[in-house]
Amino acid sequence: QLYGSERLELLDLIQARLPDAELAFLSACHAAAVDAQGTPDEVIHLAGALQFCGFRSVIGTLWAMADVDGPDVADDFYSHMLKTEGKAVDFRQSAVGLNVAVKEMRKRKVPLDRWVNFEHIGA
C-alpha cells in the first residue's frame, strides 16, 4: 500500500515501460512466488512483473525469508557488485553476485531452507 489508501497493483508495474531499468533487488518475502491460492487478479509475481516492465535482472525470494538474512545477503551481493572501484555497476554480474552471497550464507552454516530461497531472474 502506498501513501494513504492508494495501492500499487502489479498491473501498474506491468504497464510501466522502463527501458533503461537494469537491476531490482527485492529483499522481501515471496517476491518471486505466485500465491498458492491463485489470486485471480495477480497471476504473476512481483519479480516477474518488474522484469516484464523492463528490468533486465531481478533478484527475489520464493518464500518468506528470515529477517536476519536480508542485510547479510544484500551486503555480500552489493560487495560483489561494487568491487571494481571506479567502474559502473554491471547488472550482468547480478547472477554471480547472488551466487557469491548464497555461498557466504553456506559458509556461515545457514540452513538450506534459508539460502535456497533466493532466485535470480533475467540476464
JSON list of C-alpha atoms in Angstrom, two decimals:
[
{"chain": "A", "resi": 1, "resn": "GLN", "atom": "CA", "xyz": [0.00, 0.00, 0.00]},
{"chain": "A", "resi": 2, "resn": "LEU", "atom": "CA", "xyz": [1.24, 3.45, -0.89]},
{"chain": "A", "resi": 3, "resn": "TYR", "atom": "CA", "xyz": [0.71, 6.73, 0.91]},
{"chain": "A", "resi": 4, "resn": "GLY", "atom": "CA", "xyz": [-2.78, 6.98, 2.32]},
{"chain": "A", "resi": 5, "resn": "SER", "atom": "CA", "xyz": [-5.07, 4.31, 0.94]},
{"chain": "A", "resi": 6, "resn": "GLU", "atom": "CA", "xyz": [-3.64, 4.22, -2.58]},
{"chain": "A", "resi": 7, "resn": "ARG", "atom": "CA", "xyz": [-2.48, 0.80, -3.77]},
{"chain": "A", "resi": 8, "resn": "LEU", "atom": "CA", "xyz": [0.15, -0.15, -6.30]},
{"chain": "A", "resi": 9, "resn": "GLU", "atom": "CA", "xyz": [-1.10, -3.12, -8.29]},
{"chain": "A", "resi": 10, "resn": "LEU", "atom": "CA", "xyz": [1.08, -5.47, -10.32]},
{"chain": "A", "resi": 11, "resn": "LEU", "atom": "CA", "xyz": [-0.80, -4.32, -13.42]},
{"chain": "A", "resi": 12, "resn": "ASP", "atom": "CA", "xyz": [0.55, -0.81, -12.79]},
{"chain": "A", "resi": 13, "resn": "LEU", "atom": "CA", "xyz": [4.09, -2.21, -12.86]},
{"chain": "A", "resi": 14, "resn": "ILE", "atom": "CA", "xyz": [3.47, -4.35, -15.92]},
{"chain": "A", "resi": 15, "resn": "GLN", "atom": "CA", "xyz": [2.09, -1.36, -17.83]},
{"chain": "A", "resi": 16, "resn": "ALA", "atom": "CA", "xyz": [5.08, 0.78, -16.88]},
{"chain": "A", "resi": 17, "resn": "ARG", "atom": "CA", "xyz": [7.77, 0.86, -19.52]},
{"chain": "A", "resi": 18, "resn": "LEU", "atom": "CA", "xyz": [11.25, 1.23, -18.06]},
{"chain": "A", "resi": 19, "resn": "PRO", "atom": "CA", "xyz": [13.63, 0.59, -20.97]},
{"chain": "A", "resi": 20, "resn": "ASP", "atom": "CA", "xyz": [16.73, 1.65, -19.01]},
{"chain": "A", "resi": 21, "resn": "ALA", "atom": "CA", "xyz": [15.98, -0.32, -15.83]},
{"chain": "A", "resi": 22, "resn": "GLU", "atom": "CA", "xyz": [18.75, -2.77, -15.11]},
{"chain": "A", "resi": 23, "resn": "LEU", "atom": "CA", "xyz": [18.60, -4.31, -11.64]},
{"chain": "A", "resi": 24, "resn": "ALA", "atom": "CA", "xyz": [15.98, -4.82, -8.94]},
{"chain": "A", "resi": 25, "resn": "PHE", "atom": "CA", "xyz": [16.98, -6.43, -5.65]},
{"chain": "A", "resi": 26, "resn": "LEU", "atom": "CA", "xyz": [13.79, -7.37, -3.82]},
{"chain": "A", "resi": 27, "resn": "SER", "atom": "CA", "xyz": [14.58, -8.09, -0.21]},
{"chain": "A", "resi": 28, "resn": "ALA", "atom": "CA", "xyz": [11.02, -9.05, 0.60]},
{"chain": "A", "resi": 29, "resn": "CYS", "atom": "CA", "xyz": [9.16, -12.26, 1.25]},
{"chain": "A", "resi": 30, "resn": "HIS", "atom": "CA", "xyz": [7.58, -14.12, -1.66]},
{"chain": "A", "resi": 31, "resn": "ALA", "atom": "CA", "xyz": [8.83, -11.60, -4.25]},
{"chain": "A", "resi": 32, "resn": "ALA", "atom": "CA", "xyz": [9.32, -14.36, -6.82]},
{"chain": "A", "resi": 33, "resn": "ALA", "atom": "CA", "xyz": [6.39, -16.58, -5.89]},
{"chain": "A", "resi": 34, "resn": "VAL", "atom": "CA", "xyz": [2.82, -16.74, -7.13]},
{"chain": "A", "resi": 35, "resn": "ASP", "atom": "CA", "xyz": [0.11, -17.09, -4.48]},
{"chain": "A", "resi": 36, "resn": "ALA", "atom": "CA", "xyz": [-0.68, -20.76, -3.97]},
{"chain": "A", "resi": 37, "resn": "GLN", "atom": "CA", "xyz": [-4.35, -19.82, -3.59]},
{"chain": "A", "resi": 38, "resn": "GLY", "atom": "CA", "xyz": [-4.35, -18.41, -7.13]},
{"chain": "A", "resi": 39, "resn": "THR", "atom": "CA", "xyz": [-5.16, -14.74, -6.65]},
{"chain": "A", "resi": 40, "resn": "PRO", "atom": "CA", "xyz": [-7.35, -14.11, -9.70]},
{"chain": "A", "resi": 41, "resn": "ASP", "atom": "CA", "xyz": [-6.24, -10.56, -10.44]},
{"chain": "A", "resi": 42, "resn": "GLU", "atom": "CA", "xyz": [-2.49, -11.10, -9.97]},
{"chain": "A", "resi": 43, "resn": "VAL", "atom": "CA", "xyz": [-1.19, -14.29, -11.53]},
{"chain": "A", "resi": 44, "resn": "ILE", "atom": "CA", "xyz": [2.37, -13.03, -11.96]},
{"chain": "A", "resi": 45, "resn": "HIS", "atom": "CA", "xyz": [4.78, -12.47, -9.08]},
{"chain": "A", "resi": 46, "resn": "LEU", "atom": "CA", "xyz": [6.43, -9.16, -8.25]},
{"chain": "A", "resi": 47, "resn": "ALA", "atom": "CA", "xyz": [9.84, -10.17, -9.64]},
{"chain": "A", "resi": 48, "resn": "GLY", "atom": "CA", "xyz": [8.25, -11.24, -12.93]},
{"chain": "A", "resi": 49, "resn": "ALA", "atom": "CA", "xyz": [6.28, -8.01, -13.17]},
{"chain": "A", "resi": 50, "resn": "LEU", "atom": "CA", "xyz": [9.46, -5.97, -12.74]},
{"chain": "A", "resi": 51, "resn": "GLN", "atom": "CA", "xyz": [11.20, -7.93, -15.44]},
{"chain": "A", "resi": 52, "resn": "PHE", "atom": "CA", "xyz": [8.19, -7.61, -17.71]},
{"chain": "A", "resi": 53, "resn": "CYS", "atom": "CA", "xyz": [8.23, -3.80, -17.39]},
{"chain": "A", "resi": 54, "resn": "GLY", "atom": "CA", "xyz": [11.91, -3.62, -18.32]},
{"chain": "A", "resi": 55, "resn": "PHE", "atom": "CA", "xyz": [14.28, -4.63, -15.54]},
{"chain": "A", "resi": 56, "resn": "ARG", "atom": "CA", "xyz": [16.98, -6.84, -17.05]},
{"chain": "A", "resi": 57, "resn": "SER", "atom": "CA", "xyz": [17.87, -8.64, -13.81]},
{"chain": "A", "resi": 58, "resn": "VAL", "atom": "CA", "xyz": [15.68, -9.20, -10.77]},
{"chain": "A", "resi": 59, "resn": "ILE", "atom": "CA", "xyz": [16.52, -10.93, -7.51]},
{"chain": "A", "resi": 60, "resn": "GLY", "atom": "CA", "xyz": [13.65, -12.15, -5.35]},
{"chain": "A", "resi": 61, "resn": "THR", "atom": "CA", "xyz": [12.65, -14.82, -2.87]},
{"chain": "A", "resi": 62, "resn": "LEU", "atom": "CA", "xyz": [10.48, -17.86, -3.35]},
{"chain": "A", "resi": 63, "resn": "TRP", "atom": "CA", "xyz": [9.04, -17.87, 0.18]},
{"chain": "A", "resi": 64, "resn": "ALA", "atom": "CA", "xyz": [9.32, -15.97, 3.44]},
{"chain": "A", "resi": 65, "resn": "MET", "atom": "CA", "xyz": [12.91, -15.16, 4.26]},
{"chain": "A", "resi": 66, "resn": "ALA", "atom": "CA", "xyz": [14.39, -14.79, 7.70]},
{"chain": "A", "resi": 67, "resn": "ASP", "atom": "CA", "xyz": [14.74, -11.11, 8.60]},
{"chain": "A", "resi": 68, "resn": "VAL", "atom": "CA", "xyz": [18.28, -11.75, 9.78]},
{"chain": "A", "resi": 69, "resn": "ASP", "atom": "CA", "xyz": [19.33, -12.89, 6.28]},
{"chain": "A", "resi": 70, "resn": "GLY", "atom": "CA", "xyz": [18.32, -9.73, 4.39]},
{"chain": "A", "resi": 71, "resn": "PRO", "atom": "CA", "xyz": [21.17, -7.46, 5.50]},
{"chain": "A", "resi": 72, "resn": "ASP", "atom": "CA", "xyz": [23.80, -10.18, 5.08]},
{"chain": "A", "resi": 73, "resn": "VAL", "atom": "CA", "xyz": [22.66, -11.17, 1.60]},
{"chain": "A", "resi": 74, "resn": "ALA", "atom": "CA", "xyz": [22.42, -7.54, 0.50]},
{"chain": "A", "resi": 75, "resn": "ASP", "atom": "CA", "xyz": [25.86, -6.75, 1.93]},
{"chain": "A", "resi": 76, "resn": "ASP", "atom": "CA", "xyz": [27.52, -9.74, 0.23]},
{"chain": "A", "resi": 77, "resn": "PHE", "atom": "CA", "xyz": [25.66, -9.11, -3.03]},
{"chain": "A", "resi": 78, "resn": "TYR", "atom": "CA", "xyz": [26.49, -5.42, -3.25]},
{"chain": "A", "resi": 79, "resn": "SER", "atom": "CA", "xyz": [30.08, -6.02, -2.13]},
{"chain": "A", "resi": 80, "resn": "HIS", "atom": "CA", "xyz": [30.47, -8.16, -5.23]},
{"chain": "A", "resi": 81, "resn": "MET", "atom": "CA", "xyz": [28.62, -5.73, -7.47]},
{"chain": "A", "resi": 82, "resn": "LEU", "atom": "CA", "xyz": [30.70, -2.75, -6.29]},
{"chain": "A", "resi": 83, "resn": "LYS", "atom": "CA", "xyz": [34.07, -4.48, -6.01]},
{"chain": "A", "resi": 84, "resn": "THR", "atom": "CA", "xyz": [35.56, -2.74, -9.05]},
{"chain": "A", "resi": 85, "resn": "GLU", "atom": "CA", "xyz": [36.16, 0.79, -7.83]},
{"chain": "A", "resi": 86, "resn": "GLY", "atom": "CA", "xyz": [35.65, 3.49, -10.41]},
{"chain": "A", "resi": 87, "resn": "LYS", "atom": "CA", "xyz": [33.69, 1.28, -12.83]},
{"chain": "A", "resi": 88, "resn": "ALA", "atom": "CA", "xyz": [29.95, 1.35, -13.40]},
{"chain": "A", "resi": 89, "resn": "VAL", "atom": "CA", "xyz": [27.88, -1.42, -11.86]},
{"chain": "A", "resi": 90, "resn": "ASP", "atom": "CA", "xyz": [27.16, -4.11, -14.45]},
{"chain": "A", "resi": 91, "resn": "PHE", "atom": "CA", "xyz": [23.76, -5.73, -13.99]},
{"chain": "A", "resi": 92, "resn": "ARG", "atom": "CA", "xyz": [25.07, -8.76, -15.90]},
{"chain": "A", "resi": 93, "resn": "GLN", "atom": "CA", "xyz": [27.10, -9.61, -12.80]},
{"chain": "A", "resi": 94, "resn": "SER", "atom": "CA", "xyz": [23.97, -9.90, -10.65]},
{"chain": "A", "resi": 95, "resn": "ALA", "atom": "CA", "xyz": [23.61, -13.68, -11.01]},
{"chain": "A", "resi": 96, "resn": "VAL", "atom": "CA", "xyz": [27.24, -14.09, -9.96]},
{"chain": "A", "resi": 97, "resn": "GLY", "atom": "CA", "xyz": [26.68, -11.61, -7.13]},
{"chain": "A", "resi": 98, "resn": "LEU", "atom": "CA", "xyz": [23.75, -13.63, -5.83]},
{"chain": "A", "resi": 99, "resn": "ASN", "atom": "CA", "xyz": [25.80, -16.81, -6.12]},
{"chain": "A", "resi": 100, "resn": "VAL", "atom": "CA", "xyz": [28.56, -15.17, -4.05]},
{"chain": "A", "resi": 101, "resn": "ALA", "atom": "CA", "xyz": [26.02, -14.09, -1.42]},
{"chain": "A", "resi": 102, "resn": "VAL", "atom": "CA", "xyz": [24.49, -17.57, -1.20]},
{"chain": "A", "resi": 103, "resn": "LYS", "atom": "CA", "xyz": [27.93, -19.18, -0.89]},
{"chain": "A", "resi": 104, "resn": "GLU", "atom": "CA", "xyz": [28.66, -16.82, 2.01]},
{"chain": "A", "resi": 105, "resn": "MET", "atom": "CA", "xyz": [25.43, -17.95, 3.68]},
{"chain": "A", "resi": 106, "resn": "ARG", "atom": "CA", "xyz": [26.52, -21.56, 3.27]},
{"chain": "A", "resi": 107, "resn": "LYS", "atom": "CA", "xyz": [29.93, -20.76, 4.79]},
{"chain": "A", "resi": 108, "resn": "ARG", "atom": "CA", "xyz": [28.09, -19.30, 7.80]},
{"chain": "A", "resi": 109, "resn": "LYS", "atom": "CA", "xyz": [26.19, -22.62, 8.11]},
{"chain": "A", "resi": 110, "resn": "VAL", "atom": "CA", "xyz": [22.83, -21.01, 7.35]},
{"chain": "A", "resi": 111, "resn": "PRO", "atom": "CA", "xyz": [20.25, -23.81, 6.96]},
{"chain": "A", "resi": 112, "resn": "LEU", "atom": "CA", "xyz": [19.37, -24.94, 3.43]},
{"chain": "A", "resi": 113, "resn": "ASP", "atom": "CA", "xyz": [15.78, -23.67, 3.53]},
{"chain": "A", "resi": 114, "resn": "ARG", "atom": "CA", "xyz": [17.06, -20.13, 4.11]},
{"chain": "A", "resi": 115, "resn": "TRP", "atom": "CA", "xyz": [19.71, -19.86, 1.37]},
{"chain": "A", "resi": 116, "resn": "VAL", "atom": "CA", "xyz": [17.93, -21.82, -1.38]},
{"chain": "A", "resi": 117, "resn": "ASN", "atom": "CA", "xyz": [15.10, -19.28, -1.17]},
{"chain": "A", "resi": 118, "resn": "PHE", "atom": "CA", "xyz": [16.85, -16.63, -3.28]},
{"chain": "A", "resi": 119, "resn": "GLU", "atom": "CA", "xyz": [16.27, -16.52, -7.04]},
{"chain": "A", "resi": 120, "resn": "HIS", "atom": "CA", "xyz": [17.78, -14.57, -9.91]},
{"chain": "A", "resi": 121, "resn": "ILE", "atom": "CA", "xyz": [15.63, -13.88, -12.98]},
{"chain": "A", "resi": 122, "resn": "GLY", "atom": "CA", "xyz": [16.94, -12.38, -16.20]},
{"chain": "A", "resi": 123, "resn": "ALA", "atom": "CA", "xyz": [20.30, -11.55, -17.72]}
]
